[in-house]
């Protein structure tokens, strides 16, 4: 999961964003004419001409592609008893294709759906930041005594001032002791990852600094064009974290938190709940599907996403990563996902990679060959 989440998925996103910007730059030019004779009539078709996908040649090809993919997944998931029943195999495969993969691909390709997902991610992150800020503010209020004074003619009592100063001193000492204790625990926590030899998995794992997640952030925000000194300075400062003992500690700490997060049933359930509410807001026993928003509602969803992305950063962060025109920079990022057909290329690329990692058998044999192998092994076992 370390390489999958931090290197493989970001790499697919990084290459997709680069291709989208390349097509937008060359669209309707001599390098990529938008002429019907050339078979390129829209931005999505233009993108397909440089990054073709077999599922997006025509509607029939897309249906056939999803059917083959669903059949392969179904064959892997079903047990031997159900595989011997053509009816069960066909029924489950059809459900996975029509109600699962096809429905998810169509909805996740919609620009307004992606904007809603971005907004929900920002809301979750900012909500946690607000909760932490409230906790810190409450702790400060409890630590610092509030002294009320009269506006005029106040007489200061030396004993009262001494008592208040003693109270502040004791609380400051207590805070310093608590900070030192937490710092010691943190050093002990990090030091625990520095001991021991690297395992075989760690030796084959891509170093944290070398993963594609940082390249994705740089590509998405166009730091190389807007603020070229920022990525250069970060690369220089993070060189020690990629090698030696520091690199080993960074990899182990990140892997530990990933395993801790993915093993947290509550966090995973929360992610599934948010995804379900986003894709199927009227979910329930035979509940109606979501009504697609009209153009005005889609524009409102994009505007809300724009506001959320712009509001989650401080003014300093906006200047550092978005340049002098942060609103235009956010618009440019959202425009990357404004075409449904272009989004479908990304969704299919991610879907193929995820299924290939979860069901590696499908990368070696066809679904029918896999079915023959499983049924043949079942017959031999009998």
PDB file of N, CA and C in Angstrom, residues 62-159:
ATOM      1  N   UNK A  62     -17.000   0.446 -25.124  1.00  0.00           N
ATOM      2  CA  UNK A  62     -16.990   0.684 -23.680  1.00  0.00           C
ATOM      3  C   UNK A  62     -17.812  -0.375 -22.952  1.00  0.00           C
ATOM      4  N   UNK A  63     -18.964  -0.707 -23.497  1.00  0.00           N
ATOM      5  CA  UNK A  63     -19.797  -1.746 -22.880  1.00  0.00           C
ATOM      6  C   UNK A  63     -19.085  -3.092 -22.883  1.00  0.00           C
ATOM      7  N   UNK A  64     -18.466  -3.437 -24.008  1.00  0.00           N
ATOM      8  CA  UNK A  64     -17.754  -4.711 -24.096  1.00  0.00           C
ATOM      9  C   UNK A  64     -16.568  -4.745 -23.140  1.00  0.00           C
ATOM     10  N   UNK A  65     -15.861  -3.625 -23.022  1.00  0.00           N
ATOM     11  CA  UNK A  65     -14.706  -3.560 -22.122  1.00  0.00           C
ATOM     12  C   UNK A  65     -15.132  -3.789 -20.675  1.00  0.00           C
ATOM     13  N   UNK A  66     -16.219  -3.143 -20.251  1.00  0.00           N
ATOM     14  CA  UNK A  66     -16.695  -3.303 -18.877  1.00  0.00           C
ATOM     15  C   UNK A  66     -17.223  -4.709 -18.629  1.00  0.00           C
ATOM     16  N   UNK A  67     -17.830  -5.307 -19.638  1.00  0.00           N
ATOM     17  CA  UNK A  67     -18.333  -6.673 -19.484  1.00  0.00           C
ATOM     18  C   UNK A  67     -17.180  -7.663 -19.290  1.00  0.00           C
ATOM     19  N   UNK A  68     -16.129  -7.495 -20.080  1.00  0.00           N
ATOM     20  CA  UNK A  68     -14.972  -8.385 -19.935  1.00  0.00           C
ATOM     21  C   UNK A  68     -14.318  -8.183 -18.564  1.00  0.00           C
ATOM     22  N   UNK A  69     -14.179  -6.918 -18.166  1.00  0.00           N
ATOM     23  CA  UNK A  69     -13.567  -6.621 -16.882  1.00  0.00           C
ATOM     24  C   UNK A  69     -14.409  -7.186 -15.732  1.00  0.00           C
ATOM     25  N   UNK A  70     -15.711  -7.016 -15.822  1.00  0.00           N
ATOM     26  CA  UNK A  70     -16.602  -7.522 -14.774  1.00  0.00           C
ATOM     27  C   UNK A  70     -16.582  -9.048 -14.713  1.00  0.00           C
ATOM     28  N   UNK A  71     -16.537  -9.675 -15.861  1.00  0.00           N
ATOM     29  CA  UNK A  71     -16.496 -11.134 -15.882  1.00  0.00           C
ATOM     30  C   UNK A  71     -15.225 -11.648 -15.221  1.00  0.00           C
ATOM     31  N   UNK A  72     -14.098 -11.000 -15.509  1.00  0.00           N
ATOM     32  CA  UNK A  72     -12.841 -11.419 -14.894  1.00  0.00           C
ATOM     33  C   UNK A  72     -12.859 -11.267 -13.382  1.00  0.00           C
ATOM     34  N   UNK A  73     -13.363 -10.128 -12.900  1.00  0.00           N
ATOM     35  CA  UNK A  73     -13.451  -9.915 -11.452  1.00  0.00           C
ATOM     36  C   UNK A  73     -14.399 -10.924 -10.814  1.00  0.00           C
ATOM     37  N   UNK A  74     -15.512 -11.192 -11.472  1.00  0.00           N
ATOM     38  CA  UNK A  74     -16.493 -12.139 -10.922  1.00  0.00           C
ATOM     39  C   UNK A  74     -15.919 -13.544 -10.834  1.00  0.00           C
ATOM     40  N   UNK A  75     -15.176 -13.954 -11.851  1.00  0.00           N
ATOM     41  CA  UNK A  75     -14.584 -15.298 -11.839  1.00  0.00           C
ATOM     42  C   UNK A  75     -13.608 -15.450 -10.683  1.00  0.00           C
ATOM     43  N   UNK A  76     -12.863 -14.395 -10.389  1.00  0.00           N
ATOM     44  CA  UNK A  76     -11.906 -14.467  -9.286  1.00  0.00           C
ATOM     45  C   UNK A  76     -12.619 -14.510  -7.944  1.00  0.00           C
ATOM     46  N   UNK A  77     -13.719 -13.775  -7.819  1.00  0.00           N
ATOM     47  CA  UNK A  77     -14.387 -13.643  -6.523  1.00  0.00           C
ATOM     48  C   UNK A  77     -15.303 -14.817  -6.197  1.00  0.00           C
ATOM     49  N   UNK A  78     -15.945 -15.413  -7.202  1.00  0.00           N
ATOM     50  CA  UNK A  78     -16.903 -16.482  -6.927  1.00  0.00           C
ATOM     51  C   UNK A  78     -16.203 -17.786  -6.545  1.00  0.00           C
ATOM     52  N   UNK A  79     -16.891 -18.579  -5.771  1.00  0.00           N
ATOM     53  CA  UNK A  79     -16.356 -19.881  -5.392  1.00  0.00           C
ATOM     54  C   UNK A  79     -16.650 -20.902  -6.498  1.00  0.00           C
ATOM     55  N   UNK A  80     -16.141 -22.122  -6.299  1.00  0.00           N
ATOM     56  CA  UNK A  80     -16.256 -23.134  -7.329  1.00  0.00           C
ATOM     57  C   UNK A  80     -17.705 -23.514  -7.613  1.00  0.00           C
ATOM     58  N   UNK A  81     -18.539 -23.553  -6.571  1.00  0.00           N
ATOM     59  CA  UNK A  81     -19.931 -23.959  -6.767  1.00  0.00           C
ATOM     60  C   UNK A  81     -20.668 -23.004  -7.686  1.00  0.00           C
ATOM     61  N   UNK A  82     -20.469 -21.706  -7.503  1.00  0.00           N
ATOM     62  CA  UNK A  82     -21.156 -20.715  -8.338  1.00  0.00           C
ATOM     63  C   UNK A  82     -20.540 -20.633  -9.732  1.00  0.00           C
ATOM     64  N   UNK A  83     -19.235 -20.926  -9.835  1.00  0.00           N
ATOM     65  CA  UNK A  83     -18.606 -20.905 -11.153  1.00  0.00           C
ATOM     66  C   UNK A  83     -19.158 -22.020 -12.042  1.00  0.00           C
ATOM     67  N   UNK A  84     -19.600 -23.111 -11.446  1.00  0.00           N
ATOM     68  CA  UNK A  84     -20.178 -24.192 -12.228  1.00  0.00           C
ATOM     69  C   UNK A  84     -21.584 -23.884 -12.709  1.00  0.00           C
ATOM     70  N   UNK A  85     -22.167 -22.773 -12.229  1.00  0.00           N
ATOM     71  CA  UNK A  85     -23.502 -22.374 -12.652  1.00  0.00           C
ATOM     72  C   UNK A  85     -23.392 -21.192 -13.613  1.00  0.00           C
ATOM     73  N   UNK A  86     -23.657 -21.390 -14.894  1.00  0.00           N
ATOM     74  CA  UNK A  86     -23.599 -20.265 -15.849  1.00  0.00           C
ATOM     75  C   UNK A  86     -24.568 -19.146 -15.490  1.00  0.00           C
ATOM     76  N   UNK A  87     -25.701 -19.498 -14.895  1.00  0.00           N
ATOM     77  CA  UNK A  87     -26.679 -18.484 -14.519  1.00  0.00           C
ATOM     78  C   UNK A  87     -26.135 -17.580 -13.418  1.00  0.00           C
ATOM     79  N   UNK A  88     -25.538 -18.176 -12.390  1.00  0.00           N
ATOM     80  CA  UNK A  88     -24.980 -17.381 -11.297  1.00  0.00           C
ATOM     81  C   UNK A  88     -23.837 -16.508 -11.798  1.00  0.00           C
ATOM     82  N   UNK A  89     -22.984 -17.060 -12.642  1.00  0.00           N
ATOM     83  CA  UNK A  89     -21.860 -16.292 -13.184  1.00  0.00           C
ATOM     84  C   UNK A  89     -22.349 -15.113 -14.011  1.00  0.00           C
ATOM     85  N   UNK A  90     -23.355 -15.345 -14.868  1.00  0.00           N
ATOM     86  CA  UNK A  90     -23.882 -14.272 -15.710  1.00  0.00           C
ATOM     87  C   UNK A  90     -24.594 -13.209 -14.876  1.00  0.00           C
ATOM     88  N   UNK A  91     -25.356 -13.635 -13.876  1.00  0.00           N
ATOM     89  CA  UNK A  91     -26.102 -12.686 -13.046  1.00  0.00           C
ATOM     90  C   UNK A  91     -25.167 -11.778 -12.259  1.00  0.00           C
ATOM     91  N   UNK A  92     -24.199 -12.381 -11.570  1.00  0.00           N
ATOM     92  CA  UNK A  92     -23.277 -11.576 -10.757  1.00  0.00           C
ATOM     93  C   UNK A  92     -22.426 -10.677 -11.643  1.00  0.00           C
ATOM     94  N   UNK A  93     -21.985 -11.181 -12.783  1.00  0.00           N
ATOM     95  CA  UNK A  93     -21.168 -10.378 -13.697  1.00  0.00           C
ATOM     96  C   UNK A  93     -21.956  -9.175 -14.217  1.00  0.00           C
ATOM     97  N   UNK A  94     -23.235  -9.383 -14.531  1.00  0.00           N
ATOM     98  CA  UNK A  94     -24.074  -8.278 -15.014  1.00  0.00           C
ATOM     99  C   UNK A  94     -24.282  -7.232 -13.930  1.00  0.00           C
ATOM    100  N   UNK A  95     -24.495  -7.684 -12.696  1.00  0.00           N
ATOM    101  CA  UNK A  95     -24.680  -6.735 -11.588  1.00  0.00           C
ATOM    102  C   UNK A  95     -23.406  -5.921 -11.372  1.00  0.00           C
ATOM    103  N   UNK A  96     -22.249  -6.595 -11.377  1.00  0.00           N
ATOM    104  CA  UNK A  96     -20.972  -5.892 -11.184  1.00  0.00           C
ATOM    105  C   UNK A  96     -20.744  -4.892 -12.315  1.00  0.00           C
ATOM    106  N   UNK A  97     -21.127  -5.271 -13.539  1.00  0.00           N
ATOM    107  CA  UNK A  97     -20.891  -4.396 -14.699  1.00  0.00           C
ATOM    108  C   UNK A  97     -21.826  -3.193 -14.704  1.00  0.00           C
ATOM    109  N   UNK A  98     -23.142  -3.456 -14.664  1.00  0.00           N
ATOM    110  CA  UNK A  98     -24.114  -2.385 -14.855  1.00  0.00           C
ATOM    111  C   UNK A  98     -24.300  -1.518 -13.614  1.00  0.00           C
ATOM    112  N   UNK A  99     -24.472  -2.154 -12.459  1.00  0.00           N
ATOM    113  CA  UNK A  99     -24.752  -1.402 -11.241  1.00  0.00           C
ATOM    114  C   UNK A  99     -23.487  -0.955 -10.520  1.00  0.00           C
ATOM    115  N   UNK A 100     -22.372  -1.629 -10.806  1.00  0.00           N
ATOM    116  CA  UNK A 100     -21.134  -1.289 -10.136  1.00  0.00           C
ATOM    117  C   UNK A 100     -20.207  -0.442 -10.984  1.00  0.00           C
ATOM    118  N   UNK A 101     -19.466  -1.082 -11.883  1.00  0.00           N
ATOM    119  CA  UNK A 101     -18.415  -0.395 -12.628  1.00  0.00           C
ATOM    120  C   UNK A 101     -18.966   0.687 -13.547  1.00  0.00           C
ATOM    121  N   UNK A 102     -19.990   0.375 -14.329  1.00  0.00           N
ATOM    122  CA  UNK A 102     -20.513   1.353 -15.290  1.00  0.00           C
ATOM    123  C   UNK A 102     -21.083   2.572 -14.578  1.00  0.00           C
ATOM    124  N   UNK A 103     -21.824   2.336 -13.517  1.00  0.00           N
ATOM    125  CA  UNK A 103     -22.411   3.432 -12.756  1.00  0.00           C
ATOM    126  C   UNK A 103     -21.325   4.308 -12.138  1.00  0.00           C
ATOM    127  N   UNK A 104     -20.300   3.669 -11.551  1.00  0.00           N
ATOM    128  CA  UNK A 104     -19.224   4.425 -10.919  1.00  0.00           C
ATOM    129  C   UNK A 104     -18.427   5.224 -11.949  1.00  0.00           C
ATOM    130  N   UNK A 105     -18.135   4.606 -13.100  1.00  0.00           N
ATOM    131  CA  UNK A 105     -17.366   5.309 -14.133  1.00  0.00           C
ATOM    132  C   UNK A 105     -18.127   6.530 -14.639  1.00  0.00           C
ATOM    133  N   UNK A 106     -19.426   6.362 -14.907  1.00  0.00           N
ATOM    134  CA  UNK A 106     -20.215   7.478 -15.427  1.00  0.00           C
ATOM    135  C   UNK A 106     -20.273   8.630 -14.425  1.00  0.00           C
ATOM    136  N   UNK A 107     -20.476   8.318 -13.156  1.00  0.00           N
ATOM    137  CA  UNK A 107     -20.601   9.392 -12.163  1.00  0.00           C
ATOM    138  C   UNK A 107     -19.257  10.031 -11.839  1.00  0.00           C
ATOM    139  N   UNK A 108     -18.215   9.216 -11.714  1.00  0.00           N
ATOM    140  CA  UNK A 108     -16.900   9.773 -11.387  1.00  0.00           C
ATOM    141  C   UNK A 108     -16.297  10.551 -12.551  1.00  0.00           C
ATOM    142  N   UNK A 109     -16.833  10.393 -13.741  1.00  0.00           N
ATOM    143  CA  UNK A 109     -16.335  11.158 -14.893  1.00  0.00           C
ATOM    144  C   UNK A 109     -16.983  12.528 -14.998  1.00  0.00           C
ATOM    145  N   UNK A 110     -18.081  12.741 -14.291  1.00  0.00           N
ATOM    146  CA  UNK A 110     -18.758  14.032 -14.352  1.00  0.00           C
ATOM    147  C   UNK A 110     -17.917  15.097 -13.638  1.00  0.00           C
ATOM    148  N   UNK A 111     -17.685  16.241 -14.284  1.00  0.00           N
ATOM    149  CA  UNK A 111     -16.900  17.293 -13.616  1.00  0.00           C
ATOM    150  C   UNK A 111     -17.497  17.741 -12.291  1.00  0.00           C
ATOM    151  N   UNK A 112     -18.825  17.904 -12.231  1.00  0.00           N
ATOM    152  CA  UNK A 112     -19.433  18.376 -10.994  1.00  0.00           C
ATOM    153  C   UNK A 112     -19.274  17.359  -9.872  1.00  0.00           C
ATOM    154  N   UNK A 113     -19.230  16.065 -10.217  1.00  0.00           N
ATOM    155  CA  UNK A 113     -19.022  15.049  -9.192  1.00  0.00           C
ATOM    156  C   UNK A 113     -17.609  15.154  -8.614  1.00  0.00           C
ATOM    157  N   UNK A 114     -16.630  15.358  -9.482  1.00  0.00           N
ATOM    158  CA  UNK A 114     -15.258  15.524  -9.002  1.00  0.00           C
ATOM    159  C   UNK A 114     -15.130  16.780  -8.142  1.00  0.00           C
ATOM    160  N   UNK A 115     -15.820  17.850  -8.533  1.00  0.00           N
ATOM    161  CA  UNK A 115     -15.771  19.067  -7.725  1.00  0.00           C
ATOM    162  C   UNK A 115     -16.380  18.827  -6.336  1.00  0.00           C
ATOM    163  N   UNK A 116     -17.439  18.047  -6.277  1.00  0.00           N
ATOM    164  CA  UNK A 116     -18.032  17.723  -4.976  1.00  0.00           C
ATOM    165  C   UNK A 116     -17.073  16.894  -4.125  1.00  0.00           C
ATOM    166  N   UNK A 117     -16.354  15.975  -4.755  1.00  0.00           N
ATOM    167  CA  UNK A 117     -15.383  15.166  -4.021  1.00  0.00           C
ATOM    168  C   UNK A 117     -14.271  16.048  -3.480  1.00  0.00           C
ATOM    169  N   UNK A 118     -13.773  16.971  -4.301  1.00  0.00           N
ATOM    170  CA  UNK A 118     -12.730  17.888  -3.826  1.00  0.00           C
ATOM    171  C   UNK A 118     -13.235  18.700  -2.636  1.00  0.00           C
ATOM    172  N   UNK A 119     -14.477  19.166  -2.725  1.00  0.00           N
ATOM    173  CA  UNK A 119     -15.047  19.970  -1.645  1.00  0.00           C
ATOM    174  C   UNK A 119     -15.158  19.167  -0.361  1.00  0.00           C
ATOM    175  N   UNK A 120     -15.589  17.914  -0.464  1.00  0.00           N
ATOM    176  CA  UNK A 120     -15.724  17.076   0.732  1.00  0.00           C
ATOM    177  C   UNK A 120     -14.371  16.800   1.362  1.00  0.00           C
ATOM    178  N   UNK A 121     -13.351  16.583   0.541  1.00  0.00           N
ATOM    179  CA  UNK A 121     -12.003  16.355   1.080  1.00  0.00           C
ATOM    180  C   UNK A 121     -11.520  17.584   1.839  1.00  0.00           C
ATOM    181  N   UNK A 122     -11.732  18.758   1.240  1.00  0.00           N
ATOM    182  CA  UNK A 122     -11.325  20.002   1.910  1.00  0.00           C
ATOM    183  C   UNK A 122     -12.107  20.193   3.200  1.00  0.00           C
ATOM    184  N   UNK A 123     -13.398  19.888   3.171  1.00  0.00           N
ATOM    185  CA  UNK A 123     -14.214  20.047   4.381  1.00  0.00           C
ATOM    186  C   UNK A 123     -13.730  19.143   5.504  1.00  0.00           C
ATOM    187  N   UNK A 124     -13.370  17.899   5.166  1.00  0.00           N
ATOM    188  CA  UNK A 124     -12.881  16.974   6.192  1.00  0.00           C
ATOM    189  C   UNK A 124     -11.569  17.471   6.786  1.00  0.00           C
ATOM    190  N   UNK A 125     -10.651  17.935   5.918  1.00  0.00           N
ATOM    191  CA  UNK A 125      -9.348  18.412   6.400  1.00  0.00           C
ATOM    192  C   UNK A 125      -9.502  19.670   7.246  1.00  0.00           C
ATOM    193  N   UNK A 126     -10.277  20.640   6.762  1.00  0.00           N
ATOM    194  CA  UNK A 126     -10.447  21.892   7.504  1.00  0.00           C
ATOM    195  C   UNK A 126     -11.223  21.679   8.797  1.00  0.00           C
ATOM    196  N   UNK A 127     -12.128  20.715   8.798  1.00  0.00           N
ATOM    197  CA  UNK A 127     -12.870  20.426  10.032  1.00  0.00           C
ATOM    198  C   UNK A 127     -11.928  19.917  11.119  1.00  0.00           C
ATOM    199  N   UNK A 128     -10.995  19.047  10.753  1.00  0.00           N
ATOM    200  CA  UNK A 128     -10.018  18.569  11.726  1.00  0.00           C
ATOM    201  C   UNK A 128      -9.121  19.704  12.201  1.00  0.00           C
ATOM    202  N   UNK A 129      -8.719  20.586  11.276  1.00  0.00           N
ATOM    203  CA  UNK A 129      -7.882  21.718  11.667  1.00  0.00           C
ATOM    204  C   UNK A 129      -8.632  22.650  12.613  1.00  0.00           C
ATOM    205  N   UNK A 130      -9.912  22.875  12.363  1.00  0.00           N
ATOM    206  CA  UNK A 130     -10.697  23.724  13.248  1.00  0.00           C
ATOM    207  C   UNK A 130     -10.866  23.099  14.622  1.00  0.00           C
ATOM    208  N   UNK A 131     -11.057  21.785  14.669  1.00  0.00           N
ATOM    209  CA  UNK A 131     -11.179  21.116  15.955  1.00  0.00           C
ATOM    210  C   UNK A 131      -9.887  21.222  16.764  1.00  0.00           C
ATOM    211  N   UNK A 132      -8.736  21.062  16.086  1.00  0.00           N
ATOM    212  CA  UNK A 132      -7.463  21.205  16.786  1.00  0.00           C
ATOM    213  C   UNK A 132      -7.247  22.638  17.248  1.00  0.00           C
ATOM    214  N   UNK A 133      -7.655  23.627  16.425  1.00  0.00           N
ATOM    215  CA  UNK A 133      -7.504  25.027  16.820  1.00  0.00           C
ATOM    216  C   UNK A 133      -8.367  25.351  18.035  1.00  0.00           C
ATOM    217  N   UNK A 134      -9.572  24.789  18.068  1.00  0.00           N
ATOM    218  CA  UNK A 134     -10.449  25.021  19.225  1.00  0.00           C
ATOM    219  C   UNK A 134      -9.851  24.415  20.482  1.00  0.00           C
ATOM    220  N   UNK A 135      -9.271  23.216  20.372  1.00  0.00           N
ATOM    221  CA  UNK A 135      -8.639  22.595  21.525  1.00  0.00           C
ATOM    222  C   UNK A 135      -7.468  23.433  22.033  1.00  0.00           C
ATOM    223  N   UNK A 136      -6.637  23.936  21.114  1.00  0.00           N
ATOM    224  CA  UNK A 136      -5.509  24.767  21.516  1.00  0.00           C
ATOM    225  C   UNK A 136      -5.981  26.071  22.158  1.00  0.00           C
ATOM    226  N   UNK A 137      -7.019  26.664  21.579  1.00  0.00           N
ATOM    227  CA  UNK A 137      -7.545  27.908  22.139  1.00  0.00           C
ATOM    228  C   UNK A 137      -8.115  27.684  23.540  1.00  0.00           C
ATOM    229  N   UNK A 138      -8.801  26.562  23.728  1.00  0.00           N
ATOM    230  CA  UNK A 138      -9.345  26.240  25.046  1.00  0.00           C
ATOM    231  C   UNK A 138      -8.240  26.022  26.060  1.00  0.00           C
ATOM    232  N   UNK A 139      -7.161  25.339  25.618  1.00  0.00           N
ATOM    233  CA  UNK A 139      -6.034  25.116  26.525  1.00  0.00           C
ATOM    234  C   UNK A 139      -5.365  26.425  26.922  1.00  0.00           C
ATOM    235  N   UNK A 140      -5.259  27.350  25.963  1.00  0.00           N
ATOM    236  CA  UNK A 140      -4.651  28.651  26.270  1.00  0.00           C
ATOM    237  C   UNK A 140      -5.513  29.432  27.247  1.00  0.00           C
ATOM    238  N   UNK A 141      -6.834  29.390  27.042  1.00  0.00           N
ATOM    239  CA  UNK A 141      -7.728  30.116  27.945  1.00  0.00           C
ATOM    240  C   UNK A 141      -7.661  29.560  29.363  1.00  0.00           C
ATOM    241  N   UNK A 142      -7.503  28.237  29.472  1.00  0.00           N
ATOM    242  CA  UNK A 142      -7.400  27.643  30.791  1.00  0.00           C
ATOM    243  C   UNK A 142      -6.066  27.948  31.451  1.00  0.00           C
ATOM    244  N   UNK A 143      -5.039  28.165  30.640  1.00  0.00           N
ATOM    245  CA  UNK A 143      -3.695  28.395  31.176  1.00  0.00           C
ATOM    246  C   UNK A 143      -3.491  29.834  31.603  1.00  0.00           C
ATOM    247  N   UNK A 144      -3.903  30.777  30.762  1.00  0.00           N
ATOM    248  CA  UNK A 144      -3.667  32.197  31.027  1.00  0.00           C
ATOM    249  C   UNK A 144      -4.826  32.765  31.834  1.00  0.00           C
ATOM    250  N   UNK A 145      -4.588  33.292  33.028  1.00  0.00           N
ATOM    251  CA  UNK A 145      -5.677  33.864  33.818  1.00  0.00           C
ATOM    252  C   UNK A 145      -6.175  35.155  33.219  1.00  0.00           C
ATOM    253  N   UNK A 146      -7.468  35.381  33.325  1.00  0.00           N
ATOM    254  CA  UNK A 146      -8.086  36.598  32.823  1.00  0.00           C
ATOM    255  C   UNK A 146      -8.177  37.592  33.960  1.00  0.00           C
ATOM    256  N   UNK A 147      -7.555  38.749  33.788  1.00  0.00           N
ATOM    257  CA  UNK A 147      -7.511  39.762  34.826  1.00  0.00           C
ATOM    258  C   UNK A 147      -8.432  40.909  34.406  1.00  0.00           C
ATOM    259  N   UNK A 148      -9.455  41.177  35.155  1.00  0.00           N
ATOM    260  CA  UNK A 148     -10.371  42.275  34.878  1.00  0.00           C
ATOM    261  C   UNK A 148      -9.970  43.465  35.719  1.00  0.00           C
ATOM    262  N   UNK A 149      -9.969  44.629  35.111  1.00  0.00           N
ATOM    263  CA  UNK A 149      -9.563  45.860  35.794  1.00  0.00           C
ATOM    264  C   UNK A 149     -10.610  46.922  35.581  1.00  0.00           C
ATOM    265  N   UNK A 150     -10.635  47.851  36.510  1.00  0.00           N
ATOM    266  CA  UNK A 150     -11.524  48.993  36.354  1.00  0.00           C
ATOM    267  C   UNK A 150     -10.924  49.952  35.342  1.00  0.00           C
ATOM    268  N   UNK A 151     -11.774  50.670  34.663  1.00  0.00           N
ATOM    269  CA  UNK A 151     -11.292  51.545  33.592  1.00  0.00           C
ATOM    270  C   UNK A 151     -10.525  52.741  34.138  1.00  0.00           C
ATOM    271  N   UNK A 152     -10.899  53.238  35.311  1.00  0.00           N
ATOM    272  CA  UNK A 152     -10.237  54.440  35.825  1.00  0.00           C
ATOM    273  C   UNK A 152     -10.124  54.340  37.339  1.00  0.00           C
ATOM    274  N   UNK A 153      -9.107  54.966  37.862  1.00  0.00           N
ATOM    275  CA  UNK A 153      -8.935  55.031  39.311  1.00  0.00           C
ATOM    276  C   UNK A 153      -8.642  53.694  39.938  1.00  0.00           C
ATOM    277  N   UNK A 154      -7.975  52.791  39.201  1.00  0.00           N
ATOM    278  CA  UNK A 154      -7.718  51.459  39.737  1.00  0.00           C
ATOM    279  C   UNK A 154      -6.572  51.513  40.741  1.00  0.00           C
ATOM    280  N   UNK A 155      -6.743  50.766  41.853  1.00  0.00           N
ATOM    281  CA  UNK A 155      -5.704  50.655  42.872  1.00  0.00           C
ATOM    282  C   UNK A 155      -5.172  49.231  42.837  1.00  0.00           C
ATOM    283  N   UNK A 156      -3.893  49.074  42.551  1.00  0.00           N
ATOM    284  CA  UNK A 156      -3.293  47.757  42.420  1.00  0.00           C
ATOM    285  C   UNK A 156      -2.902  47.243  43.786  1.00  0.00           C
ATOM    286  N   UNK A 157      -3.363  46.034  44.112  1.00  0.00           N
ATOM    287  CA  UNK A 157      -3.032  45.389  45.379  1.00  0.00           C
ATOM    288  C   UNK A 157      -1.802  44.514  45.159  1.00  0.00           C
ATOM    289  N   UNK A 158      -0.663  44.795  45.812  1.00  0.00           N
ATOM    290  CA  UNK A 158       0.570  44.020  45.585  1.00  0.00           C
ATOM    291  C   UNK A 158       0.386  42.538  45.862  1.00  0.00           C
ATOM    292  N   UNK A 159      -0.386  42.172  46.876  1.00  0.00           N
ATOM    293  CA  UNK A 159      -0.560  40.751  47.188  1.00  0.00           C
ATOM    294  C   UNK A 159      -1.326  40.040  46.084  1.00  0.00           C
TER     295      UNK A 159
END
